[in-house]
Amino acid sequence: MCQSMQLYFAVLRIGLYTLFRRICGKAPAAPKPTFSVLCLGLANSGKSTILTLLSGENADGIRPTVGFSIKALMFADCFVDVKELGGSDNVRMYWNKYFCGAQAVIFVIDSAGSKESMETANAELHKALADPELDGLPLLVLGNHQDKEGARSKEQITKELELGLQSTARKWIIHTCSMKNKEEIMAAFQDFNKLLLEMKEKEEREDKTEEQDGEFSKI
Amino acid sequence: MLLCLVIKDAGNSRRDKGLGETSHTVHAIMAGRDMVNGGGEVDTFEKDLKEILEDGPNLNDMHNTVQTGSPQKIMTSSYPGGSGSFDNTGSSQLPRSQTMPPATSHVSLSNNPTSSNGDFLPKTVQTAQSKIETIKSWSVNTFKCTKQYIAERLGKGSKTVDLELEAQIEVLRDMQRKYANILRLAKNLNSHFCNVVQTQRALGEAFSEQAQRSPELQEEFSYNCETQRALVKNGEVLLGAMNFFTSTINTLCNKTMEDTLLTVRQYEAARLEYDAYRNEMEALQLAPRESTSASKVDGSKRKFDEHKVKFEKLRADVSIKLKFLDENRVKVMHKQLLLFHNAVSAYFTGNDSALEATLKQFNIKLKPANTEKPSWIEQ
Ligand SMILES: Nc1nc2c(ncn2[C@@H]2O[C@H](COP(=O)(O)OP(=O)(O)OP(=O)(O)O)[C@@H](O)[C@H]2O)c(=O)[nH]1
Ligand SMILES: [Mg+2]
């Protein structure tokens, strides 16, 4: 008698638990989106340093990136897989082989660099953005090395990189930062993530209307 | 497996193309709908649109309404729903270019929904035509590749093999499997160890409770509580290291290697296509003169050249990507293995000394002093 009662309660409990799971399980079902983002910039602009800091590692002893390197970053609202491409001359010529599948672009510069380096950065940035694979993708420009003397301001960078001349189809933002201040880097990425999430929402909305109209035009 | 890939890839790209084109029509429809929502004539307008989809806009009407200018009116009045005026659908493109308004009004025209609807009709016609075209060329391509694939499987058709590259690809695939196995084991270890640490924490709590409740065993319980807590503390550090290790290997295995393998798959698909067109061309060239026209041979030669370019580009891509991948893998693993080793050995040596100390003298205080932080944190 007692045993059968126990069994009965156990079954009841399992039933209730499953019910509970059913009800609650659906609410947090929306998973965080993942974006794959390309990180470009000349050698020594600090791409690896920034990404290493963001992933919570120590940024000492970083060596130049030969080829590419992927880092999975976790933020409160999304995951971002950043594919960094090395900025030295012999790697830059292969940049476009890694463009496929990117959803956004980050371009890092040394704000305190020489005039020539800014010109090279300008040329490389616009060459990359002209690639059909990167057409219309959101862009984050990071003016790194702000701790150095003579670092350019946002406005100066915008002017020297001719960011204003881009097509209106591309959303872009610019932030300044340095490896000495992780908050600045975080703030830049938070802003950027907002842009990515907006872009995704917009795409989803378009997909939906497309579906509706797809059905409609079949009639 | 290769076959499936080829077909799937081809199918996807076709479908993408199709979608891209239909999306234009969608925008046109949406623009129209918004306009009319204001006027409250949704139903009739939708009906009209359906007819437009089947027939086409009346271009003379459109010309008139462009000049009247009000977009609200344009949408409702240019398609009055009657089918009587839709007479010259076939030649619709010609009159349209003739009825273009003068350049002055051109700017407003391009901003205005009528023009998008004007574009929209030929687009659907084009879409239908190009869809048939793409389906046609896709099936021809798929047929050729399937034929080639089967011939290769049966050991008949000739196949281009880059021995060195194939070997490298095979090494990469094998490596990915091996790393996936390491990842699986590390994850297992991680979850087991997580359980251990949790149990230790619970045990420590239970000991501390008894230390307060039973004065006769207070000291003994306290010691044990402390040891468990010290274990937990070190264990959490090790868990952190393990998490870092697994997540990095996960990225390496499932993202970095995958990125290169994606190009490898494209390369393999291109290789199959290339061989298919090569064999076809060779067969045509060998065939007796009369049975094959020169244009056919030329056509197949051109197709072959196209695929040859694509194939060779992808071969170069794969070979450079493999090199870069190796570079990255060695760098990442060098760091990870060092960290993992440091963390694990610090954990165990830390425990050893702690255990020894407690064995020697029961009275010794268990402070984190003798359980040094693993070196990787300080690095
Ligand atoms: N002063 C200063 N130095 C920085 C800053 N960011 C990076 N560095 C230094 O610049 C050097 C190069 O940094 P990396 O992160 O390797 O540069 P990278 O862009 O990844 O270079 P490649 O991989 O070769 O393209 C390192 O020695 C960093 O310590 C910064 O904000 N300020
Ligand atoms: Mg780097």
XYZ file of C-alpha atoms and ligand atoms in Angstrom:
631
model
C 0.000 0.000 0.000
C 2.609 2.431 1.123
C 4.877 1.435 -1.721
C 2.242 1.911 -4.358
C 1.506 5.316 -2.905
C 5.176 6.187 -3.233
C 5.200 5.062 -6.820
C 2.098 7.075 -7.488
C 3.681 10.204 -6.090
C 6.832 9.636 -8.035
C 4.900 9.417 -11.287
C 2.958 12.513 -10.349
C 6.123 14.388 -9.621
C 7.684 13.423 -12.933
C 4.523 14.484 -14.693
C 4.497 17.840 -12.992
C 8.137 18.345 -13.708
C 7.709 17.639 -17.413
C 4.783 20.000 -17.497
C 6.863 22.627 -15.806
C 9.672 22.101 -18.308
C 7.237 22.344 -21.181
C 5.898 25.630 -19.960
C 9.200 27.177 -19.016
C 11.303 25.577 -21.706
C 9.739 27.576 -24.471
C 10.369 31.015 -23.064
C 14.199 31.074 -23.088
C 14.374 29.166 -26.361
C 15.687 32.134 -28.329
C 19.416 31.457 -28.600
C 21.991 34.189 -28.845
C 22.832 34.888 -32.462
C 26.342 34.313 -33.795
C 27.967 36.670 -36.257
C 31.068 36.062 -38.276
C 33.069 39.204 -38.593
C 36.228 40.025 -40.474
C 38.989 41.993 -38.750
C 41.383 43.822 -41.051
C 44.116 46.382 -40.609
C 47.767 46.995 -41.310
C 50.493 45.158 -39.416
C 51.007 46.321 -35.830
C 47.716 48.154 -35.714
C 46.819 45.986 -32.716
C 44.156 43.638 -34.054
C 45.381 40.585 -32.182
C 45.927 42.649 -29.047
C 42.367 43.954 -29.010
C 40.819 40.559 -29.683
C 42.976 38.885 -27.070
C 41.973 41.468 -24.490
C 38.327 40.982 -25.337
C 38.514 37.245 -24.869
C 39.905 37.840 -21.393
C 43.415 36.646 -22.070
C 46.673 38.310 -21.404
C 47.897 40.395 -24.297
C 51.627 40.020 -23.678
C 53.864 38.242 -26.103
C 51.584 38.473 -29.097
C 53.409 37.889 -32.316
C 52.419 39.037 -35.786
C 49.591 37.024 -37.249
C 50.745 34.867 -40.133
C 47.694 34.193 -42.242
C 44.579 34.240 -40.164
C 43.246 33.547 -36.718
C 39.687 33.056 -35.511
C 38.524 34.063 -32.061
C 35.078 33.349 -30.669
C 34.008 36.275 -28.500
C 31.082 36.061 -26.140
C 29.025 39.124 -25.331
C 25.875 39.557 -23.305
C 23.676 39.794 -26.372
C 25.478 37.743 -29.029
C 28.476 35.659 -30.025
C 30.930 37.144 -32.451
C 33.412 34.962 -34.336
C 36.136 37.321 -35.402
C 38.423 36.271 -38.199
C 41.585 38.321 -38.012
C 43.741 38.520 -41.103
C 47.396 39.392 -40.723
C 48.318 42.864 -41.917
C 51.820 42.337 -43.277
C 52.417 42.776 -46.998
C 52.757 39.090 -47.756
C 49.492 38.238 -46.020
C 47.516 41.211 -47.303
C 47.614 39.859 -50.843
C 45.556 36.894 -49.684
C 42.957 38.863 -47.729
C 40.208 38.430 -50.304
C 40.403 34.639 -50.068
C 38.935 34.921 -46.577
C 36.127 37.359 -47.310
C 33.529 34.725 -48.086
C 30.820 34.374 -45.454
C 31.618 37.538 -43.501
C 28.684 39.461 -42.048
C 30.520 42.579 -40.958
C 33.960 44.179 -41.056
C 36.221 45.669 -38.398
C 39.123 47.818 -39.515
C 41.807 48.665 -36.976
C 44.346 51.439 -37.470
C 47.255 52.887 -35.575
C 45.941 56.402 -34.896
C 49.446 57.643 -34.182
C 50.932 56.136 -37.325
C 52.787 58.022 -40.024
C 51.059 59.798 -42.857
C 52.140 57.093 -45.290
C 50.707 54.373 -43.109
C 47.389 56.200 -43.037
C 47.459 56.407 -46.801
C 48.173 52.705 -47.077
C 45.384 51.994 -44.605
C 43.035 54.128 -46.656
C 43.925 52.284 -49.840
C 43.658 48.852 -48.243
C 40.365 49.630 -46.544
C 38.689 50.834 -49.694
C 40.156 48.035 -51.757
C 38.706 45.503 -49.335
C 35.338 47.211 -49.116
C 35.074 47.242 -52.885
C 35.070 43.441 -52.912
C 31.609 42.144 -53.819
C 31.695 39.770 -50.855
C 31.843 42.727 -48.465
C 29.307 44.834 -50.294
C 27.049 46.750 -47.916
C 28.320 45.021 -44.759
C 28.454 47.075 -41.549
C 31.838 48.527 -40.704
C 33.532 49.366 -37.423
C 36.661 51.490 -37.627
C 38.843 51.341 -34.525
C 41.385 54.109 -34.047
C 43.789 52.238 -31.791
C 46.980 53.443 -30.065
C 45.209 56.435 -28.519
C 47.626 56.288 -25.583
C 50.426 57.487 -27.838
C 51.297 61.099 -28.367
C 49.947 62.638 -31.553
C 47.147 60.130 -31.910
C 44.532 61.296 -34.374
C 41.009 62.099 -33.290
C 37.884 60.423 -34.639
C 37.261 63.345 -36.959
C 40.783 63.305 -38.329
C 40.622 59.580 -38.958
C 37.247 59.896 -40.639
C 38.724 62.499 -42.932
C 41.993 60.737 -43.685
C 40.355 57.394 -44.353
C 37.653 59.089 -46.409
C 34.953 57.279 -44.513
C 32.364 59.871 -45.487
C 32.723 58.983 -49.139
C 31.235 55.528 -48.759
C 27.933 54.533 -50.214
C 24.962 55.127 -47.972
C 24.077 51.454 -48.122
C 26.854 50.664 -45.653
C 26.348 51.434 -41.975
C 29.589 52.389 -40.315
C 30.754 53.593 -36.929
C 34.096 54.802 -35.654
C 35.571 54.464 -32.167
C 38.913 55.294 -30.684
C 40.633 53.057 -28.154
C 43.926 51.767 -26.862
C 45.149 48.540 -25.396
C 45.516 50.342 -22.068
C 41.798 50.827 -21.662
C 39.601 47.781 -22.006
C 36.425 49.735 -21.313
C 36.856 51.737 -24.487
C 37.263 48.563 -26.498
C 34.216 47.012 -24.879
C 32.156 50.135 -25.557
C 33.140 50.055 -29.216
C 32.107 46.427 -29.547
C 28.867 46.964 -27.692
C 27.979 49.683 -30.157
C 28.992 47.435 -33.005
C 26.947 44.519 -31.683
C 23.911 46.754 -31.605
C 24.490 47.463 -35.261
C 24.813 43.750 -36.000
C 21.641 42.880 -34.123
C 19.756 45.650 -35.909
C 20.985 44.358 -39.230
C 19.877 40.859 -38.352
C 16.445 42.027 -37.265
C 16.028 43.932 -40.472
C 17.019 40.907 -42.514
C 14.562 38.748 -40.662
C 11.802 41.225 -41.248
C 12.606 41.261 -44.921
C 12.634 37.483 -45.025
C 9.221 37.422 -43.470
C 7.682 39.870 -45.906
C 9.366 37.964 -48.669
C 7.720 34.781 -47.502
C 4.347 36.414 -47.311
C 4.660 37.931 -50.702
C 6.060 34.714 -52.058
C 2.849 33.001 -51.106
C 0.883 35.865 -52.435
C 2.444 35.821 -55.846
C 1.867 32.113 -56.190
C -1.878 32.596 -56.094
C 29.561 11.968 -50.427
C 31.294 14.161 -52.913
C 28.403 13.786 -55.291
C 25.874 15.007 -52.795
C 27.998 17.998 -52.119
C 28.276 19.019 -55.688
C 24.598 18.772 -56.295
C 23.701 20.511 -53.116
C 26.092 23.350 -53.696
C 24.866 23.893 -57.174
C 21.292 23.801 -56.011
C 21.913 26.328 -53.306
C 23.550 28.807 -55.521
C 20.713 28.560 -58.003
C 18.157 29.042 -55.345
C 20.013 32.061 -54.013
C 19.965 33.571 -57.407
C 16.276 32.977 -57.735
C 15.586 34.588 -54.391
C 17.704 37.565 -55.197
C 15.615 38.229 -58.225
C 12.279 37.709 -56.632
C 13.218 40.081 -53.872
C 12.963 42.899 -56.368
C 9.395 42.061 -57.068
C 8.720 41.928 -53.375
C 9.929 45.449 -52.861
C 7.775 46.655 -55.683
C 4.753 45.038 -54.185
C 5.472 46.349 -50.737
C 5.949 49.852 -51.982
C 2.623 49.663 -53.666
C 0.863 48.221 -50.716
C 2.053 50.927 -48.398
C 0.776 53.536 -50.709
C -2.634 52.048 -50.912
C -2.993 51.272 -47.245
C -3.347 54.984 -46.799
C -6.186 55.110 -49.265
C -7.868 52.078 -47.757
C -8.279 50.153 -50.988
C -6.168 47.187 -50.116
C -8.419 44.512 -51.457
C -9.004 45.884 -54.876
C -5.402 46.793 -55.150
C -4.238 43.333 -54.320
C -6.572 41.966 -56.898
C -5.103 44.386 -59.352
C -1.636 43.287 -58.486
C -2.494 39.707 -59.157
C -3.553 40.680 -62.574
C -0.408 42.639 -63.088
C 1.553 39.590 -62.222
C -0.229 37.702 -64.928
C -0.449 40.346 -67.554
C 1.362 43.613 -67.369
C 0.921 47.295 -66.719
C -0.733 49.430 -69.273
C 2.076 51.544 -70.399
C 0.104 54.367 -71.886
C -1.760 54.803 -68.664
C 1.442 54.793 -66.809
C 2.826 57.477 -68.986
C -0.192 59.635 -68.284
C -0.135 59.123 -64.595
C 3.513 59.885 -64.321
C 2.688 63.312 -65.513
C -0.175 63.756 -63.123
C 2.342 63.148 -60.398
C 0.380 62.114 -57.323
C 1.644 58.700 -56.226
C -1.581 57.920 -54.448
C -3.446 58.219 -57.664
C -0.903 56.460 -59.728
C -1.194 53.258 -57.879
C -4.932 53.053 -58.048
C -5.617 54.610 -61.370
C -2.940 53.134 -63.547
C -4.235 49.613 -63.003
C -7.957 49.911 -63.126
C -8.390 46.215 -62.790
C -9.735 45.765 -66.270
C -7.935 43.324 -68.492
C -9.107 44.862 -71.726
C -6.278 47.310 -72.031
C -3.509 44.773 -71.571
C -2.912 44.118 -75.193
C 0.780 44.295 -75.952
C 2.435 42.379 -73.181
C 4.968 40.820 -75.473
C 6.485 44.050 -76.691
C 6.069 45.886 -73.446
C 9.696 46.798 -73.119
C 9.931 48.769 -76.297
C 7.080 51.207 -75.811
C 8.221 51.799 -72.303
C 11.520 53.213 -73.302
C 9.772 55.398 -75.822
C 7.255 56.799 -73.390
C 9.931 57.795 -70.931
C 9.207 61.318 -69.751
C 11.790 64.011 -70.423
C 14.877 64.231 -68.313
C 13.503 66.908 -66.039
C 10.878 64.662 -64.580
C 13.160 61.662 -64.585
C 14.371 62.177 -61.042
C 10.938 62.123 -59.555
C 10.104 59.116 -61.646
C 12.839 57.017 -60.201
C 11.699 57.828 -56.698
C 8.193 56.930 -57.393
C 6.425 53.653 -57.096
C 5.253 53.581 -60.653
C 8.702 53.216 -61.996
C 9.446 50.318 -59.739
C 6.309 48.705 -60.987
C 7.338 49.431 -64.508
C 10.570 47.606 -63.908
C 8.759 44.963 -62.120
C 6.907 43.421 -64.983
C 9.851 42.672 -67.261
C 11.614 41.448 -64.188
C 9.067 38.723 -63.600
C 9.291 37.742 -67.212
C 13.037 37.776 -66.966
C 12.922 35.842 -63.741
C 10.838 33.151 -65.317
C 13.136 32.974 -68.301
C 16.327 33.062 -66.330
C 14.918 30.551 -63.915
C 14.341 28.136 -66.746
C 17.803 28.915 -68.029
C 19.440 28.326 -64.674
C 17.482 25.157 -64.101
C 18.482 23.959 -67.521
C 22.156 24.684 -67.124
C 22.074 23.390 -63.601
C 20.644 20.051 -64.666
C 23.118 19.750 -67.516
C 25.920 20.500 -65.103
C 24.604 18.096 -62.507
C 24.182 15.398 -65.103
C 27.750 15.831 -66.318
C 29.144 15.824 -62.807
C 27.132 12.779 -61.837
C 28.338 10.982 -64.919
C 31.898 11.918 -64.139
C 31.484 10.894 -60.525
C 30.101 7.489 -61.430
C 32.796 6.985 -64.046
C 35.440 7.796 -61.448
C 33.875 5.451 -58.955
C 33.852 2.673 -61.509
C 37.443 3.452 -62.326
C 36.693 4.403 -65.908
C 36.926 8.150 -66.396
C 40.221 9.902 -66.015
C 40.632 12.066 -62.966
C 42.946 14.949 -62.194
C 44.854 14.280 -59.038
C 47.193 16.669 -57.316
C 48.905 14.082 -55.162
C 50.569 16.522 -52.813
C 47.484 18.599 -52.213
C 45.202 15.594 -51.790
C 47.576 14.205 -49.217
C 47.573 17.494 -47.334
C 43.794 17.610 -47.399
C 43.610 14.088 -46.090
C 45.990 15.041 -43.275
C 43.776 17.990 -42.405
C 40.616 15.893 -42.333
C 42.298 13.345 -40.149
C 43.608 16.080 -37.902
C 40.161 17.548 -37.499
C 38.840 14.158 -36.417
C 41.662 13.749 -33.932
C 41.160 17.211 -32.502
C 37.451 16.610 -32.257
C 38.248 13.546 -30.211
C 40.560 15.508 -27.933
C 37.832 18.084 -27.566
C 35.281 15.435 -26.636
C 37.582 13.938 -24.019
C 38.477 17.312 -22.586
C 34.816 18.211 -22.326
C 34.094 14.938 -20.556
C 36.904 15.543 -18.135
C 35.643 19.040 -17.591
C 32.137 17.944 -16.699
C 33.342 15.136 -14.430
C 35.681 17.484 -12.695
C 32.942 20.047 -12.322
C 30.920 17.404 -10.464
C 33.891 16.597 -8.272
C 34.336 20.215 -7.286
C 30.664 20.579 -6.507
C 30.724 17.492 -4.328
C 33.778 18.767 -2.534
C 32.048 22.032 -1.859
C 28.988 20.269 -0.443
C 31.181 18.059 1.664
C 33.040 21.069 2.995
C 29.766 22.675 3.976
C 28.625 19.520 5.732
C 31.924 19.335 7.649
C 31.724 22.930 8.727
C 28.192 22.416 9.981
C 29.274 19.461 12.091
C 32.261 21.381 13.381
C 29.840 23.832 14.920
C 27.373 21.253 16.162
C 29.669 18.706 17.782
C 32.246 20.263 20.093
C 33.943 16.888 20.764
C 34.976 16.610 17.062
C 35.124 20.268 16.260
C 38.813 20.412 15.425
C 38.774 17.351 13.198
C 35.760 18.546 11.278
C 37.305 21.957 10.862
C 40.483 20.544 9.344
C 38.494 18.554 6.878
C 36.317 21.445 6.036
C 39.394 23.505 5.289
C 40.972 20.852 3.093
C 37.799 20.531 1.076
C 37.567 24.258 0.686
C 41.157 24.485 -0.430
C 40.472 21.752 -2.955
C 37.447 23.626 -4.213
C 39.423 26.785 -4.560
C 42.158 25.146 -6.589
C 39.614 23.117 -8.451
C 37.826 26.202 -9.612
C 41.044 27.597 -10.945
C 41.662 24.384 -12.834
C 38.092 24.385 -14.111
C 38.625 27.855 -15.483
C 41.726 26.672 -17.281
C 39.902 23.647 -18.650
C 37.041 25.771 -19.914
C 39.458 28.005 -21.687
C 41.217 25.003 -23.180
C 38.031 23.384 -24.473
C 36.571 26.577 -25.874
C 39.774 27.376 -27.736
C 40.022 23.860 -29.170
C 36.385 24.124 -30.094
C 37.079 27.303 -32.054
C 40.114 25.749 -33.689
C 38.345 22.555 -34.639
C 34.900 23.778 -35.581
C 35.614 27.257 -36.883
C 39.208 27.650 -37.981
C 39.638 24.216 -39.553
C 36.111 24.338 -40.893
C 36.847 27.603 -42.661
C 39.591 25.907 -44.624
C 37.593 22.749 -45.200
C 34.863 24.853 -46.751
C 37.306 25.983 -49.409
C 38.476 22.388 -49.760
C 34.917 21.306 -50.523
C 34.537 24.043 -53.093
C 37.801 22.921 -54.616
C 36.665 19.315 -54.804
C 33.410 20.312 -56.447
C 35.325 22.421 -58.942
C 37.675 19.539 -59.613
C 34.790 17.239 -60.477
C 33.268 19.822 -62.813
C 36.612 20.462 -64.419
C 37.164 16.781 -65.085
C 33.650 16.355 -66.392
C 34.126 19.122 -68.950
C 37.616 17.957 -69.771
C 36.447 14.435 -70.527
C 33.575 15.731 -72.593
C 35.867 17.913 -74.624
C 38.360 15.129 -75.163
C 35.601 12.796 -76.278
C 34.347 15.389 -78.753
C 37.815 15.992 -80.143
C 38.429 12.301 -80.641
C 35.105 11.689 -82.314
C 35.016 11.439 -86.140
C 34.932 14.812 -87.864
C 31.558 14.521 -89.572
C 29.579 13.643 -86.497
C 30.646 16.675 -84.523
C 30.328 20.188 -85.713
C 33.221 22.521 -85.087
C 31.037 24.863 -83.083
C 30.219 22.120 -80.641
C 33.877 21.411 -80.087
C 34.510 25.111 -79.642
C 31.668 25.434 -77.173
C 32.918 22.603 -75.043
C 36.435 23.999 -75.185
C 35.177 27.323 -73.919
C 33.252 25.680 -71.083
C 36.305 23.661 -70.239
C 38.480 26.757 -70.084
C 36.015 28.464 -67.774
C 36.072 25.575 -65.367
C 39.795 25.247 -65.643
C 40.272 28.816 -64.449
C 37.917 28.278 -61.551
C 39.545 25.000 -60.621
C 43.039 26.417 -60.683
C 42.072 29.431 -58.633
C 40.526 27.211 -55.978
C 43.527 24.931 -56.005
C 45.785 27.885 -55.260
C 43.384 29.073 -52.551
C 43.348 25.698 -50.861
C 47.066 25.356 -50.874
C 47.659 28.797 -49.335
C 44.865 28.335 -46.810
C 46.282 25.017 -45.700
C 49.602 26.676 -45.057
C 48.056 29.491 -43.041
C 45.890 27.076 -41.125
C 48.896 25.052 -40.066
C 50.632 28.190 -38.935
C 47.645 29.176 -36.815
C 47.085 25.703 -35.421
C 50.654 25.377 -34.205
C 50.543 28.816 -32.609
C 47.225 28.232 -30.867
C 48.033 24.729 -29.698
C 51.481 25.713 -28.475
C 49.906 28.241 -26.135
C 46.978 26.057 -25.106
C 49.050 22.992 -24.332
C 51.416 25.040 -22.231
C 48.548 26.594 -20.283
C 46.826 23.281 -19.796
C 49.965 21.622 -18.571
C 50.757 24.444 -16.182
C 47.267 24.476 -14.757
C 47.017 20.727 -14.298
C 50.435 20.307 -12.794
C 49.972 23.297 -10.476
C 46.718 21.811 -9.300
C 48.172 18.471 -8.506
C 51.467 19.601 -7.093
C 49.565 22.112 -5.012
C 47.425 19.358 -3.638
C 50.332 17.060 -3.034
C 52.138 19.528 -0.863
C 48.934 20.374 0.956
C 48.208 16.737 1.612
C 51.725 16.011 2.754
C 51.628 18.937 5.081
C 48.372 17.846 6.653
C 49.705 14.322 7.052
C 52.836 15.524 8.832
C 51.303 17.786 11.302
C 47.637 17.833 12.018
C 47.792 21.268 13.443
C 49.029 23.081 10.433
C 46.761 25.732 9.127
C 45.580 25.167 5.615
C 46.000 28.501 4.010
C 46.167 29.252 0.322
C 49.821 30.102 0.978
C 50.958 26.587 0.211
C 48.575 26.188 -2.660
C 50.137 28.618 -5.032
C 48.102 29.968 -7.836
C 48.852 28.191 -11.051
C 51.436 30.026 -13.004
C 49.217 30.657 -16.012
C 47.156 33.232 -14.218
C 50.155 35.306 -13.396
C 51.679 35.114 -16.821
N 51.046 51.782 -27.261
C 50.199 50.911 -27.801
N 50.678 49.774 -28.345
C 49.798 48.891 -28.875
C 48.412 49.158 -28.855
N 47.786 48.116 -29.457
C 48.746 47.237 -29.829
N 49.966 47.697 -29.470
C 51.241 47.011 -29.696
O 51.446 46.877 -31.070
C 52.124 45.661 -31.365
C 51.410 44.896 -32.458
O 50.151 44.447 -32.025
P 49.387 43.248 -32.700
O 48.134 43.058 -31.943
O 50.260 42.061 -32.885
O 49.074 43.853 -34.130
P 48.308 43.150 -35.310
O 47.423 44.161 -35.904
O 47.656 41.908 -34.851
O 49.456 42.831 -36.333
P 49.485 41.695 -37.458
O 48.949 40.458 -36.867
O 50.890 41.567 -37.902
O 48.618 42.198 -38.552
C 52.195 44.893 -30.064
O 53.489 44.977 -29.568
C 51.226 45.600 -29.151
O 51.658 45.556 -27.820
C 47.943 50.381 -28.260
O 46.764 50.687 -28.207
N 48.875 51.213 -27.760
Mg 47.708 39.966 -35.395
